[in-house]
Amino acid sequence: MPAAALSPEVLAKYEPVIGLEVHVQLLTTTKAFCGCRNQFGSEPNTNVCPVCLALPGALPVLNEKAVEFATLASLAINCEVRERSIFARKNYFYPDLPKGYQISQYDKPLAENGWIDVPTADGETKRIGITRLHMEEDAGKSLHEGFGDSATHTYLDLNRCGTPLAEIVSEPDIRTPDEAWEYLTRLKEILLYCGVSDCNMEEGSLRCDANVSVRLRGADKFGTKAEVKNLNSFRHVRASLEYEIERQIEVIESGDRVVQESRLWNAAEGRTYSMRSKEQAHDYRYFPEPDLPPLIVSPEFLAETRKKLPELPEARRARMIAEYEIASRDAFTLTATREFADRFEAAAKNARNPRRVANVLLSEVGGRLKALNLEQEQSPVSMTGIVLAADLLDEGKISSKQLKQLFDVCFEKGEDFPAVYDREKPQQLTDASAIETMIDQVIAANPKQVEQYRAGKKTMAGFFVGQVMKASKGQANPALLNELVTKKLEG
Ligand SMILES: [Zn+2]
């Protein structure tokens, strides 16, 4: 079947067209339409009541917090929020859905016409349209494994029934698997910043289906699409899209037609499979949910919710790049989570030079963490320690070489910077005449560089500072050394 046979030339003839549907569980304390706890990992069938078990006569009552979270998410992805949206019944029969329908929204969803910007490989940004965000409830879970009689029986856990979801549907604006990965990464980041979901993919809080088709480059019409379901990591999304794009091109190249269908991703085998035709022949027979009134989002509620929007990651990065004069790549590191960005900024505010805090954090601490394959939370050096180190550096009380040595000790012994600094208080050479003697020696040994400096290449001063610092074993007071080097070279 796929696709090693396809040459790059053949692949290049086609353009993939991708749209993503993302389901996120909202982080409410209780479920969407009843008072049951909305909690992952409870004993099976303990967070249930007549409403979410669909017992006759039980009626749903909408959770206001779920509306607030869905509205907040809508605003964060630049959607227009509809003042009056309608809940609808989506009918289908499945063992984990005791009602026989899911409460969802259909032709009048909560929000429409949004977008998010994603970075592209060439350093630009691309705007991906968002068709809609609608509210719905989750179904329960069928347990096919883990029991003695699993070969012949399926068990049901209905704890998840009625968990509030937001479904976010993108426009078919995505053109590569990498772009899909970026879109999901940015979307997840926005939702996490808003605090509306924990987006934990292992626990199913964020799930993705991908619609993908291919067409000849330059063609106006979209090709026939397949929907790939069951994608529970971004890596799987990317891998399944890569597979599916090549599969469809191969089908077309061999003279066949792509069939519109749902397909399942099998991560172990690295391929997609067609689902049974019965599964795909859905007619959901949507109609307005008679047990719920229209959802009214008043201008006041909308305004109140808008006030709860945090500074979103992209805006925060732009501000931090300007404020701390850091590179875009570093801004991404610092804003990886809202909590980390908050901690950094709170610390930087109290430092002599916030930019230096960023540099120490990213290069000295970040570099060591990366080398040791550790996460930020596993760093022995606290944010307080980083600020102290940056301040000492800024005041010239330690040299950057001494800072590196102290951080080496921190990471070797698993100790924070203030403790290590207190104990090891590095010696500093502040005797001007001793430093001058060393400068004289370096100047005498490097006549060519002196000539360059005096011919106008002022950046050469850094060379002399570096050489003297090395000669002093990193102990020369940096501020004094700088001053004396300039004096000598000018003299
Ligand atoms: Zn319930």
Short mmCIF file of C-alpha atoms and ligand atoms in Angstrom, two decimals:
data_model
loop_
_atom_site.label_atom_id
_atom_site.label_comp_id
_atom_site.label_asym_id
_atom_site.label_seq_id
_atom_site.Cartn_x
_atom_site.Cartn_y
_atom_site.Cartn_z
CA MET A 1 0.00 0.00 0.00
CA PRO A 2 1.93 3.09 1.08
CA ALA A 3 4.05 4.84 -0.17
CA ALA A 4 7.75 4.35 -0.34
CA ALA A 5 7.27 4.02 -4.07
CA LEU A 6 6.23 7.63 -4.56
CA SER A 7 9.00 9.87 -5.78
CA PRO A 8 9.46 13.40 -4.43
CA GLU A 9 8.45 14.69 -7.87
CA VAL A 10 5.11 12.90 -7.70
CA LEU A 11 4.47 14.03 -4.13
CA ALA A 12 5.29 17.62 -5.10
CA LYS A 13 2.53 17.63 -7.71
CA TYR A 14 -0.07 17.50 -4.94
CA GLU A 15 -1.17 19.88 -2.25
CA PRO A 16 -2.64 18.52 0.99
CA VAL A 17 -5.66 20.28 2.50
CA ILE A 18 -6.14 19.72 6.22
CA GLY A 19 -8.76 20.77 8.74
CA LEU A 20 -8.74 19.79 12.40
CA GLU A 21 -11.51 19.14 14.90
CA VAL A 22 -10.38 19.41 18.48
CA HIS A 23 -12.39 18.32 21.50
CA VAL A 24 -11.35 19.77 24.83
CA GLN A 25 -12.80 18.87 28.19
CA LEU A 26 -13.59 21.95 30.21
CA LEU A 27 -12.07 22.19 33.65
CA THR A 28 -15.30 22.68 35.59
CA THR A 29 -15.82 21.16 39.03
CA THR A 30 -19.11 19.57 37.98
CA LYS A 31 -20.55 18.18 34.76
CA ALA A 32 -22.31 20.10 31.99
CA PHE A 33 -25.93 19.35 32.89
CA CYS A 34 -25.89 17.87 36.43
CA GLY A 35 -24.08 18.29 39.73
CA CYS A 36 -21.85 15.19 39.43
CA ARG A 37 -18.13 15.67 39.86
CA ASN A 38 -16.18 16.19 36.66
CA GLN A 39 -13.11 14.21 37.62
CA PHE A 40 -10.73 11.87 35.83
CA GLY A 41 -9.64 8.67 37.54
CA SER A 42 -12.52 8.06 39.98
CA GLU A 43 -13.79 4.55 40.64
CA PRO A 44 -15.94 3.53 37.64
CA ASN A 45 -19.59 4.59 37.76
CA THR A 46 -19.29 6.62 40.97
CA ASN A 47 -19.75 10.13 39.51
CA VAL A 48 -23.19 9.46 38.09
CA CYS A 49 -26.79 10.52 38.75
CA PRO A 50 -30.20 10.15 37.06
CA VAL A 51 -29.41 13.01 34.63
CA CYS A 52 -26.12 11.70 33.28
CA LEU A 53 -27.36 8.11 33.41
CA ALA A 54 -30.34 9.23 31.33
CA LEU A 55 -32.99 7.83 33.64
CA PRO A 56 -36.54 8.62 32.48
CA GLY A 57 -37.81 12.00 33.59
CA ALA A 58 -34.41 13.43 34.55
CA LEU A 59 -33.84 16.90 33.12
CA PRO A 60 -30.59 18.70 32.27
CA VAL A 61 -29.63 22.05 33.84
CA LEU A 62 -26.81 23.94 32.15
CA ASN A 63 -23.63 24.59 34.14
CA GLU A 64 -22.86 28.33 34.00
CA LYS A 65 -19.15 27.78 34.56
CA ALA A 66 -19.02 25.62 31.44
CA VAL A 67 -20.56 28.47 29.46
CA GLU A 68 -18.03 30.89 30.93
CA PHE A 69 -15.10 28.64 29.99
CA ALA A 70 -16.42 27.99 26.47
CA THR A 71 -16.98 31.73 26.00
CA LEU A 72 -13.52 32.54 27.31
CA ALA A 73 -11.99 30.04 24.89
CA SER A 74 -14.06 31.52 22.03
CA LEU A 75 -12.76 35.00 22.75
CA ALA A 76 -9.17 33.77 23.05
CA ILE A 77 -9.33 32.30 19.54
CA ASN A 78 -10.89 35.46 18.13
CA CYS A 79 -14.38 34.09 17.53
CA GLU A 80 -17.60 36.07 17.39
CA VAL A 81 -19.81 34.86 20.23
CA ARG A 82 -23.45 34.38 19.31
CA GLU A 83 -25.89 36.04 21.70
CA ARG A 84 -28.42 33.25 21.26
CA SER A 85 -27.16 29.74 20.57
CA ILE A 86 -29.15 26.52 20.50
CA PHE A 87 -28.47 23.12 22.01
CA ALA A 88 -29.36 20.21 19.77
CA ARG A 89 -29.69 16.47 20.09
CA LYS A 90 -27.22 14.45 18.07
CA ASN A 91 -28.71 10.99 17.87
CA TYR A 92 -26.65 7.86 17.69
CA PHE A 93 -26.59 4.51 19.40
CA TYR A 94 -23.56 3.32 21.25
CA PRO A 95 -23.23 1.40 24.51
CA ASP A 96 -21.41 4.23 26.29
CA LEU A 97 -24.17 6.72 25.48
CA PRO A 98 -27.17 5.73 27.63
CA LYS A 99 -29.41 8.57 26.40
CA GLY A 100 -29.07 7.49 22.79
CA TYR A 101 -28.14 11.07 21.94
CA GLN A 102 -25.52 13.58 22.81
CA ILE A 103 -26.46 17.15 23.71
CA SER A 104 -24.47 19.28 21.29
CA GLN A 105 -24.92 22.40 19.20
CA TYR A 106 -25.59 22.27 15.49
CA ASP A 107 -26.58 25.13 13.20
CA LYS A 108 -26.41 27.81 15.90
CA PRO A 109 -23.16 27.18 17.76
CA LEU A 110 -21.84 29.33 20.59
CA ALA A 111 -19.14 31.00 18.49
CA GLU A 112 -17.91 31.31 14.90
CA ASN A 113 -15.38 32.96 12.56
CA GLY A 114 -12.24 32.95 14.66
CA TRP A 115 -8.57 32.45 13.89
CA ILE A 116 -5.18 31.88 15.41
CA ASP A 117 -1.76 32.74 14.04
CA VAL A 118 0.89 30.05 13.84
CA PRO A 119 4.60 30.46 13.13
CA THR A 120 5.82 28.98 9.84
CA ALA A 121 9.13 27.35 8.99
CA ASP A 122 10.44 30.51 7.31
CA GLY A 123 9.87 32.66 10.40
CA GLU A 124 6.62 34.25 9.23
CA THR A 125 3.19 33.68 10.69
CA LYS A 126 0.19 32.13 9.02
CA ARG A 127 -3.42 32.74 10.03
CA ILE A 128 -5.53 29.57 10.39
CA GLY A 129 -9.26 30.22 10.35
CA ILE A 130 -11.57 28.72 12.97
CA THR A 131 -15.01 27.87 11.69
CA ARG A 132 -16.73 27.42 15.02
CA LEU A 133 -16.57 26.57 18.68
CA HIS A 134 -19.57 24.75 20.06
CA MET A 135 -20.47 23.23 23.41
CA GLU A 136 -21.40 19.60 23.89
CA GLU A 137 -21.21 16.78 26.40
CA ASP A 138 -18.89 13.81 26.41
CA ALA A 139 -20.00 10.17 26.32
CA GLY A 140 -18.92 7.42 28.71
CA LYS A 141 -16.21 4.88 28.08
CA SER A 142 -16.39 1.30 26.90
CA LEU A 143 -13.71 -0.83 28.56
CA HIS A 144 -12.63 -3.58 26.19
CA GLU A 145 -9.54 -4.69 28.11
CA GLY A 146 -8.30 -5.46 31.59
CA PHE A 147 -10.93 -7.92 32.83
CA GLY A 148 -10.76 -11.70 33.09
CA ASP A 149 -13.62 -12.07 30.64
CA SER A 150 -12.60 -9.19 28.36
CA ALA A 151 -12.44 -11.58 25.45
CA THR A 152 -16.22 -11.96 25.56
CA HIS A 153 -17.48 -8.96 27.56
CA THR A 154 -17.32 -5.17 27.36
CA TYR A 155 -17.64 -3.12 30.54
CA LEU A 156 -18.93 0.42 30.79
CA ASP A 157 -17.71 3.35 32.87
CA LEU A 158 -20.23 6.18 32.69
CA ASN A 159 -18.28 8.67 34.84
CA ARG A 160 -17.39 10.66 31.73
CA CYS A 161 -21.02 10.96 30.56
CA GLY A 162 -21.98 14.62 30.60
CA THR A 163 -18.46 16.03 30.92
CA PRO A 164 -18.52 19.49 29.31
CA LEU A 165 -16.63 19.76 26.03
CA ALA A 166 -15.79 22.53 23.63
CA GLU A 167 -15.35 21.37 20.05
CA ILE A 168 -13.16 23.68 17.99
CA VAL A 169 -13.33 23.20 14.23
CA SER A 170 -10.69 24.79 12.01
CA GLU A 171 -11.12 25.94 8.44
CA PRO A 172 -9.35 23.72 5.87
CA ASP A 173 -6.46 26.21 5.91
CA ILE A 174 -3.70 23.85 6.98
CA ARG A 175 -1.38 22.63 4.23
CA THR A 176 1.27 20.43 5.88
CA PRO A 177 1.52 18.00 8.80
CA ASP A 178 3.99 20.41 10.45
CA GLU A 179 1.47 23.22 10.20
CA ALA A 180 -1.12 20.96 11.83
CA TRP A 181 1.32 20.29 14.65
CA GLU A 182 1.95 24.03 15.10
CA TYR A 183 -1.77 24.82 15.06
CA LEU A 184 -2.44 22.25 17.78
CA THR A 185 0.51 23.42 19.84
CA ARG A 186 -0.60 27.06 19.72
CA LEU A 187 -4.25 26.18 20.35
CA LYS A 188 -3.35 24.06 23.36
CA GLU A 189 -1.13 26.82 24.70
CA ILE A 190 -3.96 29.38 24.41
CA LEU A 191 -6.43 27.07 26.16
CA LEU A 192 -3.93 26.38 28.95
CA TYR A 193 -3.25 30.10 29.41
CA CYS A 194 -6.99 30.69 29.71
CA GLY A 195 -7.23 27.93 32.31
CA VAL A 196 -10.32 26.43 30.67
CA SER A 197 -8.86 22.92 30.25
CA ASP A 198 -5.86 20.95 31.47
CA CYS A 199 -5.45 19.72 27.86
CA ASN A 200 -4.03 16.45 29.19
CA MET A 201 -3.98 14.19 26.14
CA GLU A 202 -3.16 11.01 28.07
CA GLU A 203 -6.35 11.47 30.07
CA GLY A 204 -8.34 12.38 26.98
CA SER A 205 -8.89 16.03 27.92
CA LEU A 206 -7.80 17.03 24.43
CA ARG A 207 -8.59 14.87 21.41
CA CYS A 208 -8.23 15.48 17.72
CA ASP A 209 -9.78 14.29 14.47
CA ALA A 210 -8.18 15.33 11.19
CA ASN A 211 -9.88 15.89 7.85
CA VAL A 212 -7.43 15.51 5.02
CA SER A 213 -7.59 15.53 1.23
CA VAL A 214 -5.12 16.16 -1.56
CA ARG A 215 -5.47 18.03 -4.86
CA LEU A 216 -3.19 18.85 -7.75
CA ARG A 217 -1.31 22.04 -7.00
CA GLY A 218 -3.15 25.00 -8.50
CA ALA A 219 -6.52 23.22 -8.54
CA ASP A 220 -9.47 25.22 -7.19
CA LYS A 221 -11.60 22.38 -5.92
CA PHE A 222 -10.81 20.35 -2.83
CA GLY A 223 -10.28 16.63 -3.28
CA THR A 224 -12.38 14.01 -1.52
CA LYS A 225 -11.51 13.98 2.16
CA ALA A 226 -11.01 11.24 4.68
CA GLU A 227 -11.42 11.78 8.39
CA VAL A 228 -8.73 10.29 10.60
CA LYS A 229 -10.02 9.59 14.10
CA ASN A 230 -8.57 8.44 17.36
CA LEU A 231 -5.56 10.77 17.48
CA ASN A 232 -4.42 11.12 21.06
CA SER A 233 -1.08 12.85 20.64
CA PHE A 234 0.26 15.61 18.41
CA ARG A 235 2.92 13.21 17.23
CA HIS A 236 0.22 10.83 16.05
CA VAL A 237 -1.56 13.66 14.27
CA ARG A 238 1.57 14.49 12.33
CA ALA A 239 2.45 10.87 11.58
CA SER A 240 -1.08 9.93 10.53
CA LEU A 241 -1.32 12.96 8.24
CA GLU A 242 2.00 12.11 6.61
CA TYR A 243 0.76 8.58 6.04
CA GLU A 244 -2.68 9.58 4.85
CA ILE A 245 -1.41 12.21 2.39
CA GLU A 246 0.85 9.68 0.72
CA ARG A 247 -1.87 7.03 0.73
CA GLN A 248 -4.30 9.35 -1.05
CA ILE A 249 -1.72 10.46 -3.62
CA GLU A 250 -0.94 6.83 -4.32
CA VAL A 251 -4.64 6.04 -4.78
CA ILE A 252 -5.02 8.89 -7.27
CA GLU A 253 -1.76 8.13 -9.10
CA SER A 254 -2.86 4.55 -9.58
CA GLY A 255 -6.02 5.75 -11.29
CA ASP A 256 -8.43 5.13 -8.40
CA ARG A 257 -10.54 7.57 -6.44
CA VAL A 258 -10.25 8.50 -2.78
CA VAL A 259 -13.33 7.35 -0.86
CA GLN A 260 -14.97 9.68 1.64
CA GLU A 261 -14.78 7.77 4.89
CA SER A 262 -13.61 7.71 8.49
CA ARG A 263 -10.32 6.03 9.14
CA LEU A 264 -8.62 4.96 12.35
CA TRP A 265 -4.97 5.61 13.09
CA ASN A 266 -3.06 2.59 14.30
CA ALA A 267 0.04 4.00 15.99
CA ALA A 268 1.73 0.64 16.44
CA GLU A 269 1.57 -0.12 12.73
CA GLY A 270 1.99 3.48 11.62
CA ARG A 271 -0.98 3.38 9.24
CA THR A 272 -4.65 4.28 8.97
CA TYR A 273 -7.48 1.77 8.50
CA SER A 274 -10.88 2.24 7.02
CA MET A 275 -13.61 1.99 9.66
CA ARG A 276 -16.57 -0.31 9.00
CA SER A 277 -19.03 1.26 6.65
CA LYS A 278 -21.83 0.96 9.23
CA GLU A 279 -19.83 3.27 11.52
CA GLN A 280 -19.57 6.00 8.93
CA ALA A 281 -23.12 5.94 7.64
CA HIS A 282 -24.22 8.34 10.36
CA ASP A 283 -27.41 10.28 10.11
CA TYR A 284 -27.47 12.10 13.40
CA ARG A 285 -31.01 13.46 12.96
CA TYR A 286 -30.18 16.70 14.76
CA PHE A 287 -33.07 18.61 16.27
CA PRO A 288 -33.24 21.34 18.95
CA GLU A 289 -32.96 19.94 22.48
CA PRO A 290 -36.48 20.33 23.89
CA ASP A 291 -35.31 20.13 27.52
CA LEU A 292 -33.02 23.17 27.33
CA PRO A 293 -33.93 26.78 26.50
CA PRO A 294 -31.76 28.74 24.05
CA LEU A 295 -28.43 29.73 25.56
CA ILE A 296 -28.33 33.51 25.92
CA VAL A 297 -24.91 35.13 26.26
CA SER A 298 -25.78 38.68 27.28
CA PRO A 299 -23.52 41.62 26.41
CA GLU A 300 -22.86 41.99 30.16
CA PHE A 301 -21.80 38.35 30.56
CA LEU A 302 -19.62 38.68 27.48
CA ALA A 303 -17.97 41.85 28.82
CA GLU A 304 -17.36 40.24 32.22
CA THR A 305 -15.84 37.18 30.56
CA ARG A 306 -13.65 39.31 28.31
CA LYS A 307 -12.15 40.87 31.46
CA LYS A 308 -11.00 37.40 32.53
CA LEU A 309 -8.90 36.92 29.38
CA PRO A 310 -5.24 36.70 30.36
CA GLU A 311 -2.46 38.15 28.26
CA LEU A 312 -2.26 35.44 25.60
CA PRO A 313 1.00 33.68 24.73
CA GLU A 314 1.64 35.38 21.41
CA ALA A 315 1.08 38.89 22.77
CA ARG A 316 3.14 38.04 25.79
CA ARG A 317 6.05 36.87 23.65
CA ALA A 318 5.96 40.04 21.59
CA ARG A 319 6.01 42.16 24.73
CA MET A 320 8.79 40.14 26.33
CA ILE A 321 10.94 40.32 23.20
CA ALA A 322 10.65 44.12 23.33
CA GLU A 323 10.96 44.44 27.11
CA TYR A 324 13.88 42.08 27.73
CA GLU A 325 15.54 42.35 24.32
CA ILE A 326 15.56 38.58 23.90
CA ALA A 327 15.36 36.44 20.78
CA SER A 328 12.05 35.04 19.61
CA ARG A 329 13.25 31.50 20.32
CA ASP A 330 14.00 32.48 23.92
CA ALA A 331 10.61 34.11 24.29
CA PHE A 332 9.01 30.79 23.33
CA THR A 333 11.02 29.06 26.07
CA LEU A 334 10.05 31.63 28.70
CA THR A 335 6.35 31.47 27.83
CA ALA A 336 6.17 27.67 27.60
CA THR A 337 3.60 27.76 30.39
CA ARG A 338 1.79 30.70 31.91
CA GLU A 339 2.98 29.67 35.35
CA PHE A 340 6.63 29.65 34.27
CA ALA A 341 6.30 32.99 32.47
CA ASP A 342 4.64 34.45 35.58
CA ARG A 343 7.42 33.20 37.83
CA PHE A 344 10.09 34.55 35.51
CA GLU A 345 8.47 37.96 35.24
CA ALA A 346 7.85 38.25 38.98
CA ALA A 347 11.53 37.47 39.59
CA ALA A 348 12.80 39.71 36.80
CA LYS A 349 10.84 42.64 38.21
CA ASN A 350 12.92 42.52 41.39
CA ALA A 351 16.25 42.21 39.61
CA ARG A 352 18.69 44.98 38.71
CA ASN A 353 18.61 43.97 35.07
CA PRO A 354 15.67 41.80 33.90
CA ARG A 355 17.38 41.05 30.60
CA ARG A 356 20.30 39.53 32.46
CA VAL A 357 17.89 37.35 34.44
CA ALA A 358 16.51 36.07 31.16
CA ASN A 359 20.00 35.33 29.88
CA VAL A 360 21.13 33.51 33.02
CA LEU A 361 17.91 31.51 33.07
CA LEU A 362 18.06 30.55 29.41
CA SER A 363 21.75 30.01 28.77
CA GLU A 364 23.26 28.96 32.11
CA VAL A 365 20.35 27.10 33.70
CA GLY A 366 18.52 26.16 30.50
CA GLY A 367 21.72 24.89 28.87
CA ARG A 368 22.59 22.67 31.83
CA LEU A 369 19.03 21.32 32.08
CA LYS A 370 19.05 20.46 28.42
CA ALA A 371 22.42 18.74 28.64
CA LEU A 372 21.14 16.64 31.56
CA ASN A 373 17.77 16.05 29.92
CA LEU A 374 15.92 17.60 32.88
CA GLU A 375 12.72 19.61 33.01
CA GLN A 376 12.58 23.14 34.37
CA GLU A 377 10.84 21.90 37.55
CA GLN A 378 13.80 19.63 38.25
CA SER A 379 16.31 22.48 38.30
CA PRO A 380 18.29 22.75 41.55
CA VAL A 381 18.55 26.50 40.98
CA SER A 382 15.42 28.44 41.98
CA MET A 383 14.21 31.66 40.38
CA THR A 384 15.51 33.47 43.50
CA GLY A 385 18.90 31.92 42.89
CA ILE A 386 18.85 33.04 39.28
CA VAL A 387 18.02 36.62 40.26
CA LEU A 388 20.86 36.66 42.84
CA ALA A 389 23.31 35.34 40.24
CA ALA A 390 22.18 37.90 37.67
CA ASP A 391 22.47 40.73 40.19
CA LEU A 392 25.97 39.69 41.26
CA LEU A 393 26.97 39.53 37.64
CA ASP A 394 25.40 42.89 36.94
CA GLU A 395 27.17 44.51 39.89
CA GLY A 396 30.46 43.02 38.76
CA LYS A 397 30.81 41.07 42.03
CA ILE A 398 31.38 37.86 40.13
CA SER A 399 32.66 37.26 36.64
CA SER A 400 30.74 35.20 34.14
CA LYS A 401 33.41 32.53 34.47
CA GLN A 402 32.87 32.39 38.25
CA LEU A 403 29.14 32.24 37.66
CA LYS A 404 29.62 29.21 35.44
CA GLN A 405 31.77 27.52 38.08
CA LEU A 406 29.17 28.18 40.79
CA PHE A 407 26.37 26.83 38.62
CA ASP A 408 28.47 23.74 37.94
CA VAL A 409 28.60 23.16 41.70
CA CYS A 410 24.84 23.75 42.02
CA PHE A 411 24.11 21.08 39.42
CA GLU A 412 26.74 18.65 40.74
CA LYS A 413 25.47 18.81 44.31
CA GLY A 414 21.82 19.56 43.62
CA GLU A 415 22.00 22.80 45.64
CA ASP A 416 20.46 26.18 45.01
CA PHE A 417 22.64 29.10 44.02
CA PRO A 418 22.41 31.24 47.21
CA ALA A 419 23.71 28.38 49.38
CA VAL A 420 26.57 27.60 47.02
CA TYR A 421 27.50 31.26 46.67
CA ASP A 422 27.51 31.77 50.45
CA ARG A 423 29.81 28.85 50.98
CA GLU A 424 32.19 29.35 48.11
CA LYS A 425 32.23 33.17 47.95
CA PRO A 426 34.60 33.32 45.00
CA GLN A 427 37.71 35.43 45.39
CA GLN A 428 37.79 38.57 43.37
CA LEU A 429 40.81 40.42 42.28
CA THR A 430 40.15 44.13 42.89
CA ASP A 431 43.73 45.27 43.14
CA ALA A 432 44.02 47.73 40.25
CA SER A 433 47.79 47.58 40.00
CA ALA A 434 47.81 43.78 39.81
CA ILE A 435 45.19 43.90 37.05
CA GLU A 436 47.16 46.60 35.22
CA THR A 437 50.28 44.42 35.29
CA MET A 438 48.35 41.61 33.62
CA ILE A 439 46.91 43.98 31.04
CA ASP A 440 50.39 45.24 30.21
CA GLN A 441 51.55 41.67 29.65
CA VAL A 442 48.62 40.87 27.36
CA ILE A 443 49.14 44.09 25.39
CA ALA A 444 52.82 43.34 24.96
CA ALA A 445 52.05 39.83 23.74
CA ASN A 446 49.46 40.93 21.16
CA PRO A 447 50.80 43.90 19.19
CA LYS A 448 48.69 43.14 16.14
CA GLN A 449 45.43 43.37 18.09
CA VAL A 450 46.60 46.61 19.73
CA GLU A 451 47.20 48.04 16.27
CA GLN A 452 43.71 47.02 15.16
CA TYR A 453 42.18 48.63 18.22
CA ARG A 454 44.05 51.85 17.67
CA ALA A 455 43.07 51.83 14.00
CA GLY A 456 39.46 52.10 15.17
CA LYS A 457 38.31 48.53 15.80
CA LYS A 458 37.00 49.25 19.30
CA THR A 459 35.40 45.83 19.68
CA MET A 460 38.97 44.50 20.09
CA ALA A 461 38.73 45.62 23.74
CA GLY A 462 36.68 42.49 24.38
CA PHE A 463 39.61 40.37 23.25
CA PHE A 464 41.90 41.95 25.85
CA VAL A 465 39.31 41.71 28.60
CA GLY A 466 38.91 38.01 27.78
CA GLN A 467 42.66 37.35 27.78
CA VAL A 468 43.22 39.10 31.11
CA MET A 469 40.20 37.38 32.66
CA LYS A 470 41.69 34.09 31.60
CA ALA A 471 45.09 35.04 33.03
CA SER A 472 43.39 35.93 36.34
CA LYS A 473 41.58 32.55 36.36
CA GLY A 474 38.28 34.36 36.15
CA GLN A 475 38.91 36.34 39.31
CA ALA A 476 39.45 39.86 38.00
CA ASN A 477 36.63 42.23 38.93
CA PRO A 478 34.86 42.60 35.57
CA ALA A 479 33.88 46.26 35.92
CA LEU A 480 37.34 47.32 37.00
CA LEU A 481 38.97 45.18 34.32
CA ASN A 482 36.83 46.76 31.59
CA GLU A 483 37.68 50.23 32.77
CA LEU A 484 41.40 49.55 32.98
CA VAL A 485 41.61 47.84 29.60
CA THR A 486 40.02 50.84 27.90
CA LYS A 487 42.32 53.20 29.76
CA LYS A 488 45.44 51.27 28.78
CA LEU A 489 44.46 50.87 25.14
CA GLU A 490 43.56 54.52 24.79
CA GLY A 491 46.67 55.57 26.67
ZN ZN B 1 -24.81 13.32 36.88
#
